PDB file of C-alpha atoms in Angstrom:
ATOM      1  CA  MET A   2     102.693  80.090 107.929  1.00 46.00           C
ATOM      2  CA  GLN A   3      98.815  79.136 108.511  1.00 58.00           C
ATOM      3  CA  PRO A   4      98.312  77.048 105.386  1.00 54.00           C
ATOM      4  CA  ALA A   5      95.584  79.340 102.936  1.00 85.00           C
ATOM      5  CA  PHE A   6      92.201  77.710 102.619  1.00 93.00           C
ATOM      6  CA  ARG A   7      90.726  78.525  98.952  1.00 94.00           C
ATOM      7  CA  ASP A   8      88.153  77.437  96.615  1.00 94.00           C
ATOM      8  CA  GLU A   9      87.339  78.431  93.264  1.00 96.00           C
ATOM      9  CA  GLY A  10      83.947  78.243  91.339  1.00 96.00           C
ATOM     10  CA  HIS A  11      82.402  79.567  88.065  1.00 95.00           C
ATOM     11  CA  PHE A  12      78.741  80.378  86.755  1.00 94.00           C
ATOM     12  CA  ASP A  13      78.311  80.446  83.207  1.00 93.00           C
ATOM     13  CA  THR A  14      77.406  83.213  81.801  1.00 93.00           C
ATOM     14  CA  THR A  15      77.655  86.093  78.526  1.00 93.00           C
ATOM     15  CA  GLN A  16      76.989  88.960  81.178  1.00 94.00           C
ATOM     16  CA  ALA A  17      80.524  87.757  83.569  1.00 95.00           C
ATOM     17  CA  SER A  18      81.778  91.544  83.168  1.00 97.00           C
ATOM     18  CA  ARG A  19      78.921  93.188  84.064  1.00 96.00           C
ATOM     19  CA  TYR A  20      78.716  90.391  87.001  1.00 96.00           C
ATOM     20  CA  LEU A  21      82.476  91.301  87.825  1.00 97.00           C
ATOM     21  CA  GLN A  22      81.835  95.152  87.433  1.00 97.00           C
ATOM     22  CA  GLN A  23      78.322  95.100  90.055  1.00 96.00           C
ATOM     23  CA  LEU A  24      79.455  92.783  92.606  1.00 96.00           C
ATOM     24  CA  SER A  25      82.950  95.289  92.835  1.00 97.00           C
ATOM     25  CA  LYS A  26      81.186  98.675  92.767  1.00 97.00           C
ATOM     26  CA  HIS A  27      78.596  96.990  95.214  1.00 97.00           C
ATOM     27  CA  PHE A  28      81.410  95.419  97.274  1.00 97.00           C
ATOM     28  CA  ALA A  29      83.413  99.189  96.722  1.00 97.00           C
ATOM     29  CA  HIS A  30      81.006 100.578  99.471  1.00 92.00           C
ATOM     30  CA  LYS A  31      82.711  98.730 102.814  1.00 91.00           C
ATOM     31  CA  ALA A  32      85.791  96.965 101.565  1.00 95.00           C
ATOM     32  CA  GLU A  33      89.187  97.715  99.383  1.00 97.00           C
ATOM     33  CA  VAL A  34      88.364  97.183  96.063  1.00 98.00           C
ATOM     34  CA  ARG A  35      89.747  97.305  93.007  1.00 98.00           C
ATOM     35  CA  PHE A  36      88.831  96.449  89.711  1.00 98.00           C
ATOM     36  CA  ASP A  37      88.189  96.727  85.085  1.00 98.00           C
ATOM     37  CA  PRO A  38      85.596  94.907  83.403  1.00 97.00           C
ATOM     38  CA  ALA A  39      87.903  91.456  83.194  1.00 98.00           C
ATOM     39  CA  ALA A  40      89.271  91.138  86.232  1.00 98.00           C
ATOM     40  CA  ALA A  41      88.551  92.504  90.166  1.00 98.00           C
ATOM     41  CA  GLU A  42      90.073  91.979  93.891  1.00 98.00           C
ATOM     42  CA  ILE A  43      87.836  92.471  96.880  1.00 98.00           C
ATOM     43  CA  ALA A  44      89.823  92.289 100.948  1.00 96.00           C
ATOM     44  CA  LEU A  45      86.737  91.384 102.741  1.00 95.00           C
ATOM     45  CA  PRO A  46      87.512  90.682 106.795  1.00 93.00           C
ATOM     46  CA  PRO A  47      86.565  87.399 106.160  1.00 93.00           C
ATOM     47  CA  GLY A  48      88.630  86.851 103.378  1.00 95.00           C
ATOM     48  CA  LYS A  49      89.650  87.860  99.715  1.00 96.00           C
ATOM     49  CA  ILE A  50      87.754  87.226  96.300  1.00 97.00           C
ATOM     50  CA  ALA A  51      89.337  87.657  92.948  1.00 97.00           C
ATOM     51  CA  LEU A  52      87.301  87.278  89.907  1.00 98.00           C
ATOM     52  CA  THR A  53      88.090  87.321  86.341  1.00 98.00           C
ATOM     53  CA  ALA A  54      85.219  87.180  83.454  1.00 98.00           C
ATOM     54  CA  THR A  55      85.525  86.305  79.552  1.00 97.00           C
ATOM     55  CA  ASP A  56      82.806  86.242  76.926  1.00 96.00           C
ATOM     56  CA  ASP A  57      81.306  83.299  78.345  1.00 94.00           C
ATOM     57  CA  VAL A  58      82.573  82.806  81.911  1.00 95.00           C
ATOM     58  CA  LEU A  59      82.632  83.856  85.782  1.00 96.00           C
ATOM     59  CA  ARG A  60      85.575  82.791  87.989  1.00 97.00           C
ATOM     60  CA  VAL A  61      85.752  83.274  91.421  1.00 97.00           C
ATOM     61  CA  VAL A  62      88.429  82.534  93.859  1.00 96.00           C
ATOM     62  CA  VAL A  63      87.989  82.828  97.508  1.00 96.00           C
ATOM     63  CA  THR A  64      90.667  82.320 100.158  1.00 95.00           C
ATOM     64  CA  THR A  65      90.716  83.022 104.017  1.00 95.00           C
ATOM     65  CA  ASP A  66      93.548  81.013 106.838  1.00 93.00           C
ATOM     66  CA  ASP A  67      89.950  79.144 108.494  1.00 91.00           C
ATOM     67  CA  PRO A  68      87.944  76.728 106.529  1.00 87.00           C
ATOM     68  CA  GLU A  69      85.159  78.119 108.644  1.00 88.00           C
ATOM     69  CA  LYS A  70      85.297  81.453 107.417  1.00 94.00           C
ATOM     70  CA  LEU A  71      85.622  79.839 103.544  1.00 93.00           C
ATOM     71  CA  ASP A  72      82.245  78.231 103.662  1.00 92.00           C
ATOM     72  CA  ARG A  73      81.227  81.953 104.207  1.00 94.00           C
ATOM     73  CA  MET A  74      82.883  83.329 101.796  1.00 95.00           C
ATOM     74  CA  ARG A  75      80.948  81.422  99.256  1.00 94.00           C
ATOM     75  CA  GLY A  76      78.077  82.041 100.975  1.00 93.00           C
ATOM     76  CA  ILE A  77      78.629  85.655 100.301  1.00 95.00           C
ATOM     77  CA  VAL A  78      79.862  85.652  96.492  1.00 95.00           C
ATOM     78  CA  ASP A  79      76.464  83.005  96.559  1.00 93.00           C
ATOM     79  CA  SER A  80      74.529  85.603  97.827  1.00 94.00           C
ATOM     80  CA  HIS A  81      75.745  88.357  96.485  1.00 94.00           C
ATOM     81  CA  LEU A  82      74.614  86.203  92.688  1.00 94.00           C
ATOM     82  CA  ALA A  83      71.183  85.462  93.465  1.00 92.00           C
ATOM     83  CA  ARG A  84      70.417  88.871  94.254  1.00 92.00           C
ATOM     84  CA  PHE A  85      72.893  90.283  90.538  1.00 92.00           C
ATOM     85  CA  ALA A  86      72.100  87.141  88.383  1.00 91.00           C
ATOM     86  CA  PHE A  87      68.280  86.532  88.817  1.00 88.00           C
ATOM     87  CA  ARG A  88      67.287  86.805  85.105  1.00 86.00           C
ATOM     88  CA  ASP A  89      70.153  83.770  84.189  1.00 85.00           C
ATOM     89  CA  SER A  90      68.369  81.916  86.372  1.00 82.00           C
ATOM     90  CA  PHE A  91      71.633  81.997  88.958  1.00 84.00           C
ATOM     91  CA  SER A  92      71.024  80.008  92.050  1.00 79.00           C
ATOM     92  CA  THR A  93      75.096  78.171  93.236  1.00 80.00           C
ATOM     93  CA  MET A  94      78.368  78.793  91.440  1.00 88.00           C
ATOM     94  CA  VAL A  95      79.568  75.123  90.740  1.00 90.00           C
ATOM     95  CA  TRP A  96      82.231  75.286  93.345  1.00 93.00           C
ATOM     96  CA  ALA A  97      86.218  73.291  93.935  1.00 90.00           C
ATOM     97  CA  THR A  98      87.620  72.922  96.724  1.00 71.00           C
ATOM     98  CA  GLN A  99      91.281  73.338  97.362  1.00 57.00           C
ATOM     99  CA  THR A 100      93.233  73.592 100.312  1.00 54.00           C
ATOM    100  CA  GLY A 101      96.823  75.213  99.900  1.00 51.00           C
ATOM    101  CA  GLY A 102      96.800  74.747  95.844  1.00 43.00           C
ATOM    102  CA  ALA A 103      95.472  70.278  96.262  1.00 36.00           C
ATOM    103  CA  ALA A 104      92.124  69.091  95.571  1.00 35.00           C
ATOM    104  CA  SER A 105      90.373  68.041  98.676  1.00 34.00           C
TER     105      SER A 105
END
Protein backbone atom coordinates (compact mmCIF):
# COMPACT_ATOMS: atom_id res chain seq x y z
CA MET A 1 0.00 0.00 0.00
CA GLN A 2 1.42 3.36 -1.07
CA PRO A 3 1.61 6.03 1.64
CA ALA A 4 -0.77 8.93 1.34
CA PHE A 5 0.71 12.38 0.99
CA ARG A 6 -1.30 14.88 2.99
CA ASP A 7 -1.20 18.58 3.61
CA GLU A 8 -3.41 20.65 5.85
CA GLY A 9 -3.97 24.36 5.50
CA HIS A 10 -6.01 27.05 7.13
CA PHE A 11 -7.30 30.47 6.19
CA ASP A 12 -8.55 32.75 8.96
CA THR A 13 -11.78 34.32 7.73
CA THR A 14 -15.29 35.00 8.95
CA GLN A 15 -16.50 33.90 5.50
CA ALA A 16 -15.30 30.28 5.77
CA SER A 17 -18.68 28.68 5.02
CA ARG A 18 -19.21 30.96 2.05
CA TYR A 19 -15.86 30.04 0.50
CA LEU A 20 -16.38 26.34 1.22
CA GLN A 21 -19.69 26.45 -0.64
CA GLN A 22 -18.26 28.50 -3.53
CA LEU A 23 -15.40 26.04 -4.01
CA SER A 24 -17.78 23.09 -3.79
CA LYS A 25 -20.23 24.50 -6.33
CA HIS A 26 -17.41 25.46 -8.66
CA PHE A 27 -15.84 21.99 -8.64
CA ALA A 28 -19.21 20.21 -8.83
CA HIS A 29 -19.25 21.01 -12.54
CA LYS A 30 -16.23 18.78 -13.14
CA ALA A 31 -15.77 16.47 -10.14
CA GLU A 32 -17.60 14.44 -7.53
CA VAL A 33 -18.49 16.79 -4.67
CA ARG A 34 -20.42 16.38 -1.41
CA PHE A 35 -20.95 19.41 0.81
CA ASP A 36 -23.04 21.27 3.32
CA PRO A 37 -22.35 24.69 4.89
CA ALA A 38 -19.80 23.23 7.35
CA ALA A 39 -17.97 20.47 5.46
CA ALA A 40 -17.11 19.34 1.94
CA GLU A 41 -15.35 16.55 0.09
CA ILE A 42 -14.09 17.08 -3.45
CA ALA A 43 -12.57 14.27 -5.56
CA LEU A 44 -10.32 15.66 -8.30
CA PRO A 45 -8.13 13.55 -10.60
CA PRO A 46 -4.87 14.43 -8.80
CA GLY A 47 -6.34 13.90 -5.30
CA LYS A 48 -8.97 14.74 -2.73
CA ILE A 49 -9.85 17.95 -0.94
CA ALA A 50 -11.66 17.99 2.41
CA LEU A 51 -12.87 21.33 3.74
CA THR A 52 -14.34 22.34 7.07
CA ALA A 53 -15.67 25.75 8.01
CA THR A 54 -16.03 27.25 11.46
CA ASP A 55 -17.04 30.78 12.41
CA ASP A 56 -13.52 32.07 11.79
CA VAL A 57 -11.44 29.45 9.94
CA LEU A 58 -11.56 27.54 6.68
CA ARG A 59 -9.53 24.34 7.04
CA VAL A 60 -8.47 22.37 3.99
CA VAL A 61 -6.87 18.92 3.82
CA VAL A 62 -5.50 17.73 0.48
CA THR A 63 -4.45 14.10 -0.02
CA THR A 64 -2.89 12.28 -2.95
CA ASP A 65 -0.62 9.35 -3.77
CA ASP A 66 2.30 11.41 -5.14
CA PRO A 67 4.23 14.34 -3.61
CA GLU A 68 4.28 16.20 -6.94
CA LYS A 69 0.50 15.96 -7.08
CA LEU A 70 0.40 17.37 -3.56
CA ASP A 71 2.05 20.56 -4.82
CA ARG A 72 -0.54 20.70 -7.60
CA MET A 73 -3.42 20.21 -5.15
CA ARG A 74 -2.17 23.07 -2.94
CA GLY A 75 -1.92 25.25 -6.03
CA ILE A 76 -5.47 24.40 -7.09
CA VAL A 77 -6.84 25.41 -3.69
CA ASP A 78 -4.74 28.57 -3.48
CA SER A 79 -5.55 29.77 -6.99
CA HIS A 80 -9.28 29.26 -6.61
CA LEU A 81 -9.43 30.90 -3.19
CA ALA A 82 -7.41 33.82 -4.54
CA ARG A 83 -10.27 34.46 -6.99
CA PHE A 84 -13.10 33.89 -4.50
CA ALA A 85 -11.58 35.58 -1.42
CA PHE A 86 -9.93 38.63 -2.95
CA ARG A 87 -11.97 40.93 -0.65
CA ASP A 88 -10.36 39.18 2.34
CA SER A 89 -6.88 39.87 0.91
CA PHE A 90 -6.27 36.15 0.44
CA SER A 91 -2.86 35.24 -0.95
CA THR A 92 -2.25 31.63 0.11
CA MET A 93 -3.31 29.09 2.71
CA VAL A 94 -1.01 28.52 5.66
CA TRP A 95 0.08 24.95 4.78
CA ALA A 96 1.69 22.34 7.08
CA THR A 97 2.96 19.44 4.94
CA GLN A 98 2.40 15.94 6.31
CA THR A 99 3.15 12.49 4.94
CA GLY A 100 1.49 9.38 6.26
CA GLY A 101 0.06 11.38 9.17
CA ALA A 102 3.42 12.69 10.46
CA ALA A 103 4.67 16.22 9.91
CA SER A 104 7.68 16.49 7.64
